[in-house]
Amino acid sequence: MYFKNRGATERPSKSVVSQKWSLFLCLVGSFCAGMIFTNRMWTISETEGGITRPTTVEAEKLKLVSEGCITKFLQQKDIKLVSKDIFGNVSKANHAIETLDKTISNLEMELAAAKATQELILSGAPISEEIEKDESRRKRKYFMVVGINTAFSSRKRRDSVRATWMPQGDKRRKLEEEKGIIIRFVIGHSATLGGILDRAIEAEDKNHGDFLRLDHIEGYLELSAKTKTYFATAVNLWDAEYYIKVDDDVHVNIATLGETLARHRKKPRIYMGCMKSGPVLWRKGVRYHEPEYWKFGDKYFRHATGQIYAISKDLATYISANQHVLHKYTNEDVSLGAWFIGLDVQHIDDRRLCCGTPPDCEWKAQAGNVCVASFDWTCSGICRSVDRIKEVHRRCGEGENALWKATF
């Protein structure tokens, strides 16, 4: 009985211990399972919501990346600001270089012209009396020099110009002093120097004082040589910004011409006129026949028509410095255009320099687009200019007050 009872009492004790351990292990297991389940659900929910909690290492990495992005953004912003400053400085530098280049170009041209004049003096070549008498005037700066091409037989044309668009006497001197505009009739001398033709011009010059005498023998086939001599002489006499050549049968509005040129005064090497390109006339006996036609082909290159054109000082100085090697063609407008081929010259085609006579120039004036120059293409000037230029001036002229009110 003893052993039986003992065995009976020990069996329940063993069962109680096993239950406690089982309960403990279950609690531990449940806790662990709960932790695992809770952590997984937290991670899944954050991931599904688009939020992932970073670890400490990841946080450090994100911090470095964000700091790098901010630094990169600031650097890019600084680079843009610096770039703007650089571009601004580059623009200013380019403008300064262009200005300096123009100044150097002018100085080189003036030096070349001075050397050419010195060579003429040393060689004993005759120098124009105007150059010797008016050397002091070179110190004065002028705006433009207008040379009116004329001939010995054109006395009536000159008088018609004096009576219309060319100021006379005190007004012409006032024009020179206040506006810096020189206007002269341009003529050379006859084949017999000091002959009756030359004396007639000298007497006319004493009455009006509006001639520029050239060291040049007059002749229709010598217009290219005359044009070259005119620019070389004028640039040595007057230090101007522009030099203009116009024929004595063309009507000109001086104020409008000055205002037109003033718009381009910041540009170097200006060649302005009505640009054209016509057929090369190779047949002998026709007007404007070109003996050297084979050099041009069928058509001439673009060049300003000969009735009126303007060039800037640097180009006039170039002609003066190189006049002994510049080739002369039969037509003076072709010659001038040829001298500028190969140079960095700005060709300005302005059709207001070649308006027709009334009603063309009159309609344009009424519309507020006053012409610079007017003539008839059929006559290469105003047809019967002595009789008609007063009418052209009355209907197409800018008015005398326009010249004195104009600023250049």
mmCIF file of C-alpha atoms in Angstrom:
data_model
loop_
_atom_site.group_PDB
_atom_site.id
_atom_site.type_symbol
_atom_site.label_atom_id
_atom_site.label_comp_id
_atom_site.label_asym_id
_atom_site.label_seq_id
_atom_site.Cartn_x
_atom_site.Cartn_y
_atom_site.Cartn_z
ATOM 1 C CA MET A 1 0.000 0.000 0.000
ATOM 2 C CA TYR A 2 2.885 2.295 0.830
ATOM 3 C CA PHE A 3 4.531 2.113 -2.522
ATOM 4 C CA LYS A 4 1.253 2.459 -4.299
ATOM 5 C CA ASN A 5 0.259 5.468 -2.317
ATOM 6 C CA ARG A 6 3.646 7.053 -2.813
ATOM 7 C CA GLY A 7 3.532 6.523 -6.432
ATOM 8 C CA ALA A 8 0.144 8.019 -6.482
ATOM 9 C CA THR A 9 1.308 11.132 -4.623
ATOM 10 C CA GLU A 10 4.386 11.754 -6.832
ATOM 11 C CA ARG A 11 2.587 11.544 -10.126
ATOM 12 C CA PRO A 12 0.509 14.649 -9.596
ATOM 13 C CA SER A 13 3.656 16.735 -8.648
ATOM 14 C CA LYS A 14 5.424 15.880 -11.830
ATOM 15 C CA SER A 15 2.398 16.860 -13.845
ATOM 16 C CA VAL A 16 2.180 20.237 -12.086
ATOM 17 C CA VAL A 17 5.800 21.135 -12.958
ATOM 18 C CA SER A 18 5.351 20.182 -16.559
ATOM 19 C CA GLN A 19 2.278 22.399 -16.826
ATOM 20 C CA LYS A 20 4.138 25.412 -15.363
ATOM 21 C CA TRP A 21 6.997 25.026 -17.737
ATOM 22 C CA SER A 22 4.635 24.520 -20.592
ATOM 23 C CA LEU A 23 2.749 27.675 -19.628
ATOM 24 C CA PHE A 24 5.974 29.644 -19.317
ATOM 25 C CA LEU A 25 7.277 28.436 -22.629
ATOM 26 C CA CYS A 26 3.947 29.234 -24.261
ATOM 27 C CA LEU A 27 4.018 32.758 -22.884
ATOM 28 C CA VAL A 28 7.572 33.247 -24.057
ATOM 29 C CA GLY A 29 6.742 31.827 -27.465
ATOM 30 C CA SER A 30 3.654 33.973 -27.732
ATOM 31 C CA PHE A 31 5.634 37.089 -26.804
ATOM 32 C CA CYS A 32 8.294 36.316 -29.355
ATOM 33 C CA ALA A 33 5.713 35.554 -31.988
ATOM 34 C CA GLY A 34 3.911 38.757 -31.146
ATOM 35 C CA MET A 35 7.099 40.786 -31.437
ATOM 36 C CA ILE A 36 7.932 39.239 -34.774
ATOM 37 C CA PHE A 37 4.380 39.744 -36.011
ATOM 38 C CA THR A 38 4.202 43.314 -34.721
ATOM 39 C CA ASN A 39 7.547 44.313 -36.280
ATOM 40 C CA ARG A 40 6.578 42.800 -39.594
ATOM 41 C CA MET A 41 3.215 44.489 -39.646
ATOM 42 C CA TRP A 42 4.787 47.861 -38.754
ATOM 43 C CA THR A 43 7.294 47.532 -41.562
ATOM 44 C CA ILE A 44 4.623 46.448 -44.034
ATOM 45 C CA SER A 45 2.266 49.257 -43.061
ATOM 46 C CA GLU A 46 4.987 51.888 -43.354
ATOM 47 C CA THR A 47 6.066 50.476 -46.687
ATOM 48 C CA GLU A 48 2.507 50.381 -47.985
ATOM 49 C CA GLY A 49 1.974 53.986 -46.807
ATOM 50 C CA GLY A 50 5.073 55.092 -48.681
ATOM 51 C CA ILE A 51 7.082 55.667 -45.468
ATOM 52 C CA THR A 52 10.140 53.668 -44.588
ATOM 53 C CA ARG A 53 11.829 54.373 -41.356
ATOM 54 C CA PRO A 54 15.548 54.560 -42.067
ATOM 55 C CA THR A 55 18.186 52.994 -39.943
ATOM 56 C CA THR A 56 20.911 55.068 -38.320
ATOM 57 C CA VAL A 57 23.348 54.289 -41.136
ATOM 58 C CA GLU A 58 20.744 55.104 -43.767
ATOM 59 C CA ALA A 59 19.890 58.333 -41.961
ATOM 60 C CA GLU A 60 23.516 59.373 -42.057
ATOM 61 C CA LYS A 61 23.649 58.558 -45.735
ATOM 62 C CA LEU A 62 20.500 60.590 -46.412
ATOM 63 C CA LYS A 63 21.936 63.476 -44.450
ATOM 64 C CA LEU A 64 25.101 63.423 -46.539
ATOM 65 C CA VAL A 65 23.129 63.168 -49.786
ATOM 66 C CA SER A 66 20.816 66.036 -48.809
ATOM 67 C CA GLU A 67 23.750 68.204 -47.815
ATOM 68 C CA GLY A 68 25.424 67.320 -51.102
ATOM 69 C CA CYS A 69 22.286 68.267 -53.078
ATOM 70 C CA ILE A 70 21.967 71.587 -51.275
ATOM 71 C CA THR A 71 25.644 72.273 -51.842
ATOM 72 C CA LYS A 72 25.318 71.289 -55.501
ATOM 73 C CA PHE A 73 22.232 73.512 -55.890
ATOM 74 C CA LEU A 74 24.027 76.455 -54.327
ATOM 75 C CA GLN A 75 27.066 75.788 -56.490
ATOM 76 C CA GLN A 76 24.905 75.705 -59.624
ATOM 77 C CA LYS A 77 23.233 78.950 -58.566
ATOM 78 C CA ASP A 78 26.627 80.530 -57.968
ATOM 79 C CA ILE A 79 27.815 79.250 -61.355
ATOM 80 C CA LYS A 80 24.790 80.866 -63.061
ATOM 81 C CA LEU A 81 25.469 84.165 -61.316
ATOM 82 C CA VAL A 82 29.139 83.947 -62.189
ATOM 83 C CA SER A 83 28.221 83.042 -65.789
ATOM 84 C CA LYS A 84 26.045 86.160 -66.068
ATOM 85 C CA ASP A 85 28.883 88.268 -64.753
ATOM 86 C CA ILE A 86 31.309 86.623 -67.164
ATOM 87 C CA PHE A 87 29.023 87.176 -70.170
ATOM 88 C CA GLY A 88 28.526 90.795 -69.124
ATOM 89 C CA ASN A 89 32.251 91.331 -68.819
ATOM 90 C CA VAL A 90 32.872 89.564 -72.138
ATOM 91 C CA SER A 91 30.317 91.841 -73.841
ATOM 92 C CA LYS A 92 31.965 94.924 -72.372
ATOM 93 C CA ALA A 93 35.378 93.627 -73.380
ATOM 94 C CA ASN A 94 34.228 92.982 -76.960
ATOM 95 C CA HIS A 95 32.812 96.512 -77.187
ATOM 96 C CA ALA A 96 36.075 97.929 -75.854
ATOM 97 C CA ILE A 97 38.066 95.817 -78.335
ATOM 98 C CA GLU A 98 35.904 96.999 -81.256
ATOM 99 C CA THR A 99 36.354 100.629 -80.200
ATOM 100 C CA LEU A 100 40.091 100.120 -79.817
ATOM 101 C CA ASP A 101 40.277 98.364 -83.180
ATOM 102 C CA LYS A 102 38.510 101.301 -84.863
ATOM 103 C CA THR A 103 40.866 103.762 -83.148
ATOM 104 C CA ILE A 104 43.934 101.767 -84.191
ATOM 105 C CA SER A 105 42.588 101.491 -87.731
ATOM 106 C CA ASN A 106 42.096 105.268 -87.907
ATOM 107 C CA LEU A 107 45.571 105.919 -86.552
ATOM 108 C CA GLU A 108 47.124 103.507 -89.042
ATOM 109 C CA MET A 109 45.251 105.184 -91.886
ATOM 110 C CA GLU A 110 46.291 108.656 -90.727
ATOM 111 C CA LEU A 111 49.903 107.537 -90.418
ATOM 112 C CA ALA A 112 49.826 106.051 -93.905
ATOM 113 C CA ALA A 113 48.295 109.246 -95.298
ATOM 114 C CA ALA A 114 50.935 111.363 -93.565
ATOM 115 C CA LYS A 115 53.689 109.185 -95.010
ATOM 116 C CA ALA A 116 52.166 109.474 -98.479
ATOM 117 C CA THR A 117 52.026 113.270 -98.199
ATOM 118 C CA GLN A 118 55.605 113.365 -96.926
ATOM 119 C CA GLU A 119 56.758 111.248 -99.870
ATOM 120 C CA LEU A 120 55.068 113.685 -102.263
ATOM 121 C CA ILE A 121 56.849 116.617 -100.632
ATOM 122 C CA LEU A 122 60.246 114.895 -100.636
ATOM 123 C CA SER A 123 59.855 113.831 -104.262
ATOM 124 C CA GLY A 124 59.186 117.424 -105.273
ATOM 125 C CA ALA A 125 55.658 116.733 -106.528
ATOM 126 C CA PRO A 126 53.361 119.792 -106.646
ATOM 127 C CA ILE A 127 51.211 120.184 -103.533
ATOM 128 C CA SER A 128 47.808 121.829 -103.659
ATOM 129 C CA GLU A 129 47.780 125.417 -102.428
ATOM 130 C CA GLU A 130 44.712 124.538 -100.372
ATOM 131 C CA ILE A 131 46.741 121.948 -98.445
ATOM 132 C CA GLU A 132 49.492 124.428 -97.616
ATOM 133 C CA LYS A 133 47.127 127.304 -96.814
ATOM 134 C CA ASP A 134 44.651 125.355 -94.721
ATOM 135 C CA GLU A 135 46.935 122.988 -92.806
ATOM 136 C CA SER A 136 45.819 124.567 -89.542
ATOM 137 C CA ARG A 137 42.205 123.589 -90.244
ATOM 138 C CA ARG A 138 43.105 119.918 -89.807
ATOM 139 C CA LYS A 139 43.085 120.464 -86.068
ATOM 140 C CA ARG A 140 39.349 121.199 -86.272
ATOM 141 C CA LYS A 141 36.973 118.230 -86.350
ATOM 142 C CA TYR A 142 34.259 118.343 -89.011
ATOM 143 C CA PHE A 143 31.217 116.186 -89.554
ATOM 144 C CA MET A 144 31.206 115.820 -93.332
ATOM 145 C CA VAL A 145 32.780 117.174 -96.494
ATOM 146 C CA VAL A 146 30.513 117.415 -99.552
ATOM 147 C CA GLY A 147 32.401 117.617 -102.823
ATOM 148 C CA ILE A 148 30.294 118.660 -105.834
ATOM 149 C CA ASN A 149 31.877 117.300 -108.998
ATOM 150 C CA THR A 150 31.808 119.962 -111.718
ATOM 151 C CA ALA A 151 33.451 120.878 -115.014
ATOM 152 C CA PHE A 152 34.707 124.040 -116.730
ATOM 153 C CA SER A 153 31.600 124.214 -118.878
ATOM 154 C CA SER A 154 29.147 123.887 -115.966
ATOM 155 C CA ARG A 155 28.989 127.495 -114.733
ATOM 156 C CA LYS A 156 25.184 127.641 -115.042
ATOM 157 C CA ARG A 157 24.800 124.373 -113.150
ATOM 158 C CA ARG A 158 26.932 125.726 -110.320
ATOM 159 C CA ASP A 159 24.854 128.890 -110.148
ATOM 160 C CA SER A 160 21.647 126.820 -110.013
ATOM 161 C CA VAL A 161 23.049 124.788 -107.105
ATOM 162 C CA ARG A 162 24.089 127.980 -105.288
ATOM 163 C CA ALA A 163 20.562 129.334 -105.747
ATOM 164 C CA THR A 164 18.917 126.209 -104.251
ATOM 165 C CA TRP A 165 20.439 123.728 -101.807
ATOM 166 C CA MET A 166 23.979 125.086 -101.261
ATOM 167 C CA PRO A 167 24.185 127.897 -98.617
ATOM 168 C CA GLN A 168 26.131 130.974 -99.665
ATOM 169 C CA GLY A 169 28.289 133.621 -98.007
ATOM 170 C CA ASP A 170 27.873 133.957 -94.243
ATOM 171 C CA LYS A 171 25.422 131.055 -94.138
ATOM 172 C CA ARG A 172 28.016 128.719 -95.629
ATOM 173 C CA ARG A 173 30.626 129.883 -93.110
ATOM 174 C CA LYS A 174 28.069 129.448 -90.320
ATOM 175 C CA LEU A 175 27.395 125.942 -91.617
ATOM 176 C CA GLU A 176 31.076 125.127 -91.320
ATOM 177 C CA GLU A 177 31.481 126.612 -87.848
ATOM 178 C CA GLU A 178 28.249 125.453 -86.216
ATOM 179 C CA LYS A 179 27.475 122.202 -88.014
ATOM 180 C CA GLY A 180 30.929 121.104 -89.163
ATOM 181 C CA ILE A 181 29.774 120.737 -92.786
ATOM 182 C CA ILE A 182 32.078 121.689 -95.674
ATOM 183 C CA ILE A 183 30.604 122.112 -99.175
ATOM 184 C CA ARG A 184 32.851 122.762 -102.187
ATOM 185 C CA PHE A 185 32.743 122.522 -105.958
ATOM 186 C CA VAL A 186 35.514 120.144 -106.985
ATOM 187 C CA ILE A 187 37.538 120.824 -110.120
ATOM 188 C CA GLY A 188 41.053 120.319 -111.401
ATOM 189 C CA HIS A 189 42.909 122.325 -114.047
ATOM 190 C CA SER A 190 43.002 122.343 -117.822
ATOM 191 C CA ALA A 191 45.621 120.667 -119.997
ATOM 192 C CA THR A 192 47.206 124.086 -120.480
ATOM 193 C CA LEU A 193 47.782 125.094 -116.865
ATOM 194 C CA GLY A 194 46.958 128.762 -116.304
ATOM 195 C CA GLY A 195 44.926 129.020 -119.511
ATOM 196 C CA ILE A 196 41.647 130.811 -120.056
ATOM 197 C CA LEU A 197 39.606 128.009 -118.441
ATOM 198 C CA ASP A 198 41.664 128.076 -115.270
ATOM 199 C CA ARG A 199 41.495 131.864 -115.081
ATOM 200 C CA ALA A 200 37.708 131.752 -115.384
ATOM 201 C CA ILE A 201 37.497 129.359 -112.417
ATOM 202 C CA GLU A 202 39.875 131.537 -110.393
ATOM 203 C CA ALA A 203 37.694 134.587 -111.010
ATOM 204 C CA GLU A 204 34.554 132.642 -110.033
ATOM 205 C CA ASP A 205 36.281 131.384 -106.894
ATOM 206 C CA LYS A 206 37.157 134.953 -105.865
ATOM 207 C CA ASN A 207 33.476 135.872 -106.016
ATOM 208 C CA HIS A 208 32.160 132.833 -104.119
ATOM 209 C CA GLY A 209 35.101 131.138 -102.392
ATOM 210 C CA ASP A 210 33.474 127.726 -102.757
ATOM 211 C CA PHE A 211 35.961 125.735 -104.870
ATOM 212 C CA LEU A 212 38.329 122.910 -104.053
ATOM 213 C CA ARG A 213 41.038 122.898 -106.713
ATOM 214 C CA LEU A 214 42.712 119.566 -107.415
ATOM 215 C CA ASP A 215 46.075 118.697 -108.886
ATOM 216 C CA HIS A 216 44.319 116.893 -111.713
ATOM 217 C CA ILE A 217 43.795 117.393 -115.447
ATOM 218 C CA GLU A 218 40.084 117.637 -116.234
ATOM 219 C CA GLY A 219 38.536 115.226 -118.742
ATOM 220 C CA TYR A 220 35.435 113.003 -118.909
ATOM 221 C CA LEU A 221 37.504 109.840 -119.210
ATOM 222 C CA GLU A 222 39.515 110.886 -116.163
ATOM 223 C CA LEU A 223 36.673 110.785 -113.622
ATOM 224 C CA SER A 224 38.167 107.804 -111.782
ATOM 225 C CA ALA A 225 41.454 109.647 -111.329
ATOM 226 C CA LYS A 226 39.567 112.792 -110.265
ATOM 227 C CA THR A 227 37.535 110.872 -107.678
ATOM 228 C CA LYS A 228 40.675 109.353 -106.218
ATOM 229 C CA THR A 229 42.416 112.731 -106.079
ATOM 230 C CA TYR A 230 39.355 114.362 -104.523
ATOM 231 C CA PHE A 231 39.176 111.945 -101.584
ATOM 232 C CA ALA A 232 42.947 112.063 -101.051
ATOM 233 C CA THR A 233 42.947 115.862 -101.068
ATOM 234 C CA ALA A 234 39.829 116.294 -98.913
ATOM 235 C CA VAL A 235 40.990 113.909 -96.196
ATOM 236 C CA ASN A 236 44.280 115.800 -95.971
ATOM 237 C CA LEU A 237 42.524 119.174 -95.810
ATOM 238 C CA TRP A 238 39.683 118.457 -93.401
ATOM 239 C CA ASP A 239 39.495 115.980 -90.551
ATOM 240 C CA ALA A 240 35.892 114.862 -91.040
ATOM 241 C CA GLU A 241 33.840 111.786 -90.245
ATOM 242 C CA TYR A 242 32.402 111.417 -93.756
ATOM 243 C CA TYR A 243 33.335 112.434 -97.294
ATOM 244 C CA ILE A 244 30.637 112.709 -99.975
ATOM 245 C CA LYS A 245 30.861 113.017 -103.721
ATOM 246 C CA VAL A 246 27.824 114.343 -105.642
ATOM 247 C CA ASP A 247 27.313 115.528 -109.209
ATOM 248 C CA ASP A 248 26.350 119.147 -109.947
ATOM 249 C CA ASP A 249 23.040 118.145 -111.566
ATOM 250 C CA VAL A 250 21.656 116.402 -108.440
ATOM 251 C CA HIS A 251 19.435 117.967 -105.777
ATOM 252 C CA VAL A 252 20.534 117.301 -102.188
ATOM 253 C CA ASN A 253 18.867 117.872 -98.819
ATOM 254 C CA ILE A 254 21.886 118.557 -96.598
ATOM 255 C CA ALA A 255 20.146 118.096 -93.223
ATOM 256 C CA THR A 256 18.619 114.779 -94.275
ATOM 257 C CA LEU A 257 21.992 113.630 -95.600
ATOM 258 C CA GLY A 258 23.646 114.501 -92.289
ATOM 259 C CA GLU A 259 20.968 112.782 -90.212
ATOM 260 C CA THR A 260 21.244 109.673 -92.387
ATOM 261 C CA LEU A 261 25.013 109.477 -91.971
ATOM 262 C CA ALA A 262 24.824 110.185 -88.225
ATOM 263 C CA ARG A 263 22.901 106.933 -87.697
ATOM 264 C CA HIS A 264 25.976 104.983 -88.795
ATOM 265 C CA ARG A 265 28.723 106.995 -87.116
ATOM 266 C CA LYS A 266 29.634 104.175 -84.686
ATOM 267 C CA LYS A 267 30.312 101.780 -87.548
ATOM 268 C CA PRO A 268 33.763 101.621 -89.151
ATOM 269 C CA ARG A 269 34.455 101.609 -92.903
ATOM 270 C CA ILE A 270 31.099 102.876 -94.217
ATOM 271 C CA TYR A 271 30.350 102.913 -97.951
ATOM 272 C CA MET A 272 26.844 104.323 -98.549
ATOM 273 C CA GLY A 273 24.825 104.904 -101.671
ATOM 274 C CA CYS A 274 22.256 103.333 -103.961
ATOM 275 C CA MET A 275 23.855 99.980 -104.645
ATOM 276 C CA LYS A 276 23.410 98.567 -108.127
ATOM 277 C CA SER A 277 24.745 95.846 -110.378
ATOM 278 C CA GLY A 278 24.344 96.302 -114.116
ATOM 279 C CA PRO A 279 25.593 94.620 -117.277
ATOM 280 C CA VAL A 280 29.165 95.181 -118.387
ATOM 281 C CA LEU A 281 29.097 97.095 -121.689
ATOM 282 C CA TRP A 282 31.796 95.581 -123.875
ATOM 283 C CA ARG A 283 30.834 97.008 -127.278
ATOM 284 C CA LYS A 284 32.964 99.926 -128.394
ATOM 285 C CA GLY A 285 31.290 103.227 -129.099
ATOM 286 C CA VAL A 286 28.481 102.850 -126.564
ATOM 287 C CA ARG A 287 28.209 105.083 -123.491
ATOM 288 C CA TYR A 288 29.929 103.654 -120.400
ATOM 289 C CA HIS A 289 31.932 101.219 -122.527
ATOM 290 C CA GLU A 290 34.260 99.150 -120.349
ATOM 291 C CA PRO A 291 37.547 98.320 -122.124
ATOM 292 C CA GLU A 292 38.488 95.859 -119.360
ATOM 293 C CA TYR A 293 35.174 94.039 -119.578
ATOM 294 C CA TRP A 294 36.864 90.628 -119.479
ATOM 295 C CA LYS A 295 37.740 91.168 -115.806
ATOM 296 C CA PHE A 296 34.103 91.367 -114.731
ATOM 297 C CA GLY A 297 32.147 88.800 -116.686
ATOM 298 C CA ASP A 298 28.587 89.662 -117.690
ATOM 299 C CA LYS A 299 27.657 91.845 -114.681
ATOM 300 C CA TYR A 300 29.418 94.280 -112.379
ATOM 301 C CA PHE A 301 29.703 93.603 -108.666
ATOM 302 C CA ARG A 302 27.455 95.618 -106.331
ATOM 303 C CA HIS A 303 28.575 99.225 -106.068
ATOM 304 C CA ALA A 304 27.072 102.656 -105.360
ATOM 305 C CA THR A 305 25.701 104.581 -108.317
ATOM 306 C CA GLY A 306 27.881 107.545 -109.278
ATOM 307 C CA GLN A 307 25.408 110.416 -108.806
ATOM 308 C CA ILE A 308 26.041 110.516 -105.039
ATOM 309 C CA TYR A 309 27.801 108.325 -102.478
ATOM 310 C CA ALA A 310 29.486 108.698 -99.108
ATOM 311 C CA ILE A 311 32.438 107.009 -97.425
ATOM 312 C CA SER A 312 33.773 107.241 -93.876
ATOM 313 C CA LYS A 313 37.109 108.768 -92.968
ATOM 314 C CA ASP A 314 38.991 105.481 -92.699
ATOM 315 C CA LEU A 315 38.121 104.594 -96.310
ATOM 316 C CA ALA A 316 39.045 108.075 -97.566
ATOM 317 C CA THR A 317 42.361 107.734 -95.744
ATOM 318 C CA TYR A 318 42.865 104.311 -97.315
ATOM 319 C CA ILE A 319 42.403 105.835 -100.780
ATOM 320 C CA SER A 320 44.840 108.627 -99.941
ATOM 321 C CA ALA A 321 47.495 106.217 -98.667
ATOM 322 C CA ASN A 322 47.177 103.816 -101.621
ATOM 323 C CA GLN A 323 46.243 106.152 -104.472
ATOM 324 C CA HIS A 324 49.333 105.276 -106.513
ATOM 325 C CA VAL A 325 48.420 101.564 -106.689
ATOM 326 C CA LEU A 326 44.619 101.731 -106.954
ATOM 327 C CA HIS A 327 43.540 100.725 -110.441
ATOM 328 C CA LYS A 328 41.292 103.096 -112.430
ATOM 329 C CA TYR A 329 38.477 101.756 -114.573
ATOM 330 C CA THR A 330 36.572 103.835 -117.115
ATOM 331 C CA ASN A 331 33.560 104.359 -114.841
ATOM 332 C CA GLU A 332 34.396 106.116 -111.575
ATOM 333 C CA ASP A 333 31.626 104.438 -109.567
ATOM 334 C CA VAL A 334 32.937 101.029 -110.635
ATOM 335 C CA SER A 335 36.469 102.094 -109.697
ATOM 336 C CA LEU A 336 35.407 103.168 -106.214
ATOM 337 C CA GLY A 337 33.571 99.893 -105.628
ATOM 338 C CA ALA A 338 36.572 97.931 -106.913
ATOM 339 C CA TRP A 339 38.931 99.681 -104.486
ATOM 340 C CA PHE A 340 36.878 98.317 -101.600
ATOM 341 C CA ILE A 341 36.680 94.734 -102.843
ATOM 342 C CA GLY A 342 38.546 92.555 -100.388
ATOM 343 C CA LEU A 343 38.285 95.093 -97.570
ATOM 344 C CA ASP A 344 36.067 94.710 -94.520
ATOM 345 C CA VAL A 345 33.685 97.421 -95.745
ATOM 346 C CA GLN A 346 30.032 97.840 -94.755
ATOM 347 C CA HIS A 347 27.951 98.484 -97.869
ATOM 348 C CA ILE A 348 24.836 100.484 -96.952
ATOM 349 C CA ASP A 349 22.156 100.558 -99.620
ATOM 350 C CA ASP A 350 19.865 103.533 -98.897
ATOM 351 C CA ARG A 351 17.319 104.235 -101.620
ATOM 352 C CA ARG A 352 16.662 107.750 -100.307
ATOM 353 C CA LEU A 353 19.928 108.702 -102.026
ATOM 354 C CA CYS A 354 18.396 108.055 -105.443
ATOM 355 C CA CYS A 355 14.825 109.369 -105.441
ATOM 356 C CA GLY A 356 13.275 110.498 -108.664
ATOM 357 C CA THR A 357 12.320 114.096 -109.411
ATOM 358 C CA PRO A 358 8.720 115.233 -108.787
ATOM 359 C CA PRO A 359 6.288 113.722 -108.291
ATOM 360 C CA ASP A 360 8.350 110.867 -106.774
ATOM 361 C CA CYS A 361 10.357 112.890 -104.233
ATOM 362 C CA GLU A 362 7.349 115.102 -103.530
ATOM 363 C CA TRP A 363 5.095 112.175 -102.593
ATOM 364 C CA LYS A 364 7.794 110.777 -100.326
ATOM 365 C CA ALA A 365 8.283 114.157 -98.638
ATOM 366 C CA GLN A 366 4.531 114.459 -98.022
ATOM 367 C CA ALA A 367 4.595 110.983 -96.457
ATOM 368 C CA GLY A 368 7.337 112.108 -94.053
ATOM 369 C CA ASN A 369 10.133 110.266 -95.849
ATOM 370 C CA VAL A 370 12.230 113.179 -97.132
ATOM 371 C CA CYS A 371 14.741 112.183 -99.813
ATOM 372 C CA VAL A 372 18.466 112.726 -99.441
ATOM 373 C CA ALA A 373 19.027 113.212 -103.174
ATOM 374 C CA SER A 374 16.816 113.449 -106.257
ATOM 375 C CA PHE A 375 17.622 113.040 -109.952
ATOM 376 C CA ASP A 376 16.392 111.371 -113.150
ATOM 377 C CA TRP A 377 17.843 107.967 -113.935
ATOM 378 C CA THR A 378 17.325 108.514 -117.666
ATOM 379 C CA CYS A 379 19.680 111.510 -117.608
ATOM 380 C CA SER A 380 22.002 110.250 -114.812
ATOM 381 C CA GLY A 381 21.064 113.515 -113.106
ATOM 382 C CA ILE A 382 18.223 116.014 -113.228
ATOM 383 C CA CYS A 383 17.241 116.385 -116.873
ATOM 384 C CA ARG A 384 17.818 120.016 -117.888
ATOM 385 C CA SER A 385 18.925 120.685 -114.320
ATOM 386 C CA VAL A 386 19.640 124.380 -114.858
ATOM 387 C CA ASP A 387 15.954 124.951 -115.693
ATOM 388 C CA ARG A 388 14.356 122.391 -113.361
ATOM 389 C CA ILE A 389 16.398 122.234 -110.139
ATOM 390 C CA LYS A 390 14.521 125.187 -108.617
ATOM 391 C CA GLU A 391 11.234 123.355 -109.104
ATOM 392 C CA VAL A 392 12.701 120.210 -107.559
ATOM 393 C CA HIS A 393 13.967 122.259 -104.624
ATOM 394 C CA ARG A 394 10.580 123.924 -104.123
ATOM 395 C CA ARG A 395 8.620 120.684 -104.182
ATOM 396 C CA CYS A 396 11.109 118.276 -102.563
ATOM 397 C CA GLY A 397 13.390 120.493 -100.484
ATOM 398 C CA GLU A 398 13.498 120.003 -96.707
ATOM 399 C CA GLY A 399 13.302 123.756 -96.001
ATOM 400 C CA GLU A 400 16.096 126.041 -94.871
ATOM 401 C CA ASN A 401 15.169 125.823 -91.181
ATOM 402 C CA ALA A 402 15.640 122.045 -91.216
ATOM 403 C CA LEU A 403 19.371 122.481 -91.696
ATOM 404 C CA TRP A 404 19.827 124.842 -88.754
ATOM 405 C CA LYS A 405 17.603 122.805 -86.441
ATOM 406 C CA ALA A 406 19.301 119.513 -87.277
ATOM 407 C CA THR A 407 21.742 117.922 -84.829
ATOM 408 C CA PHE A 408 24.372 115.446 -85.956
#
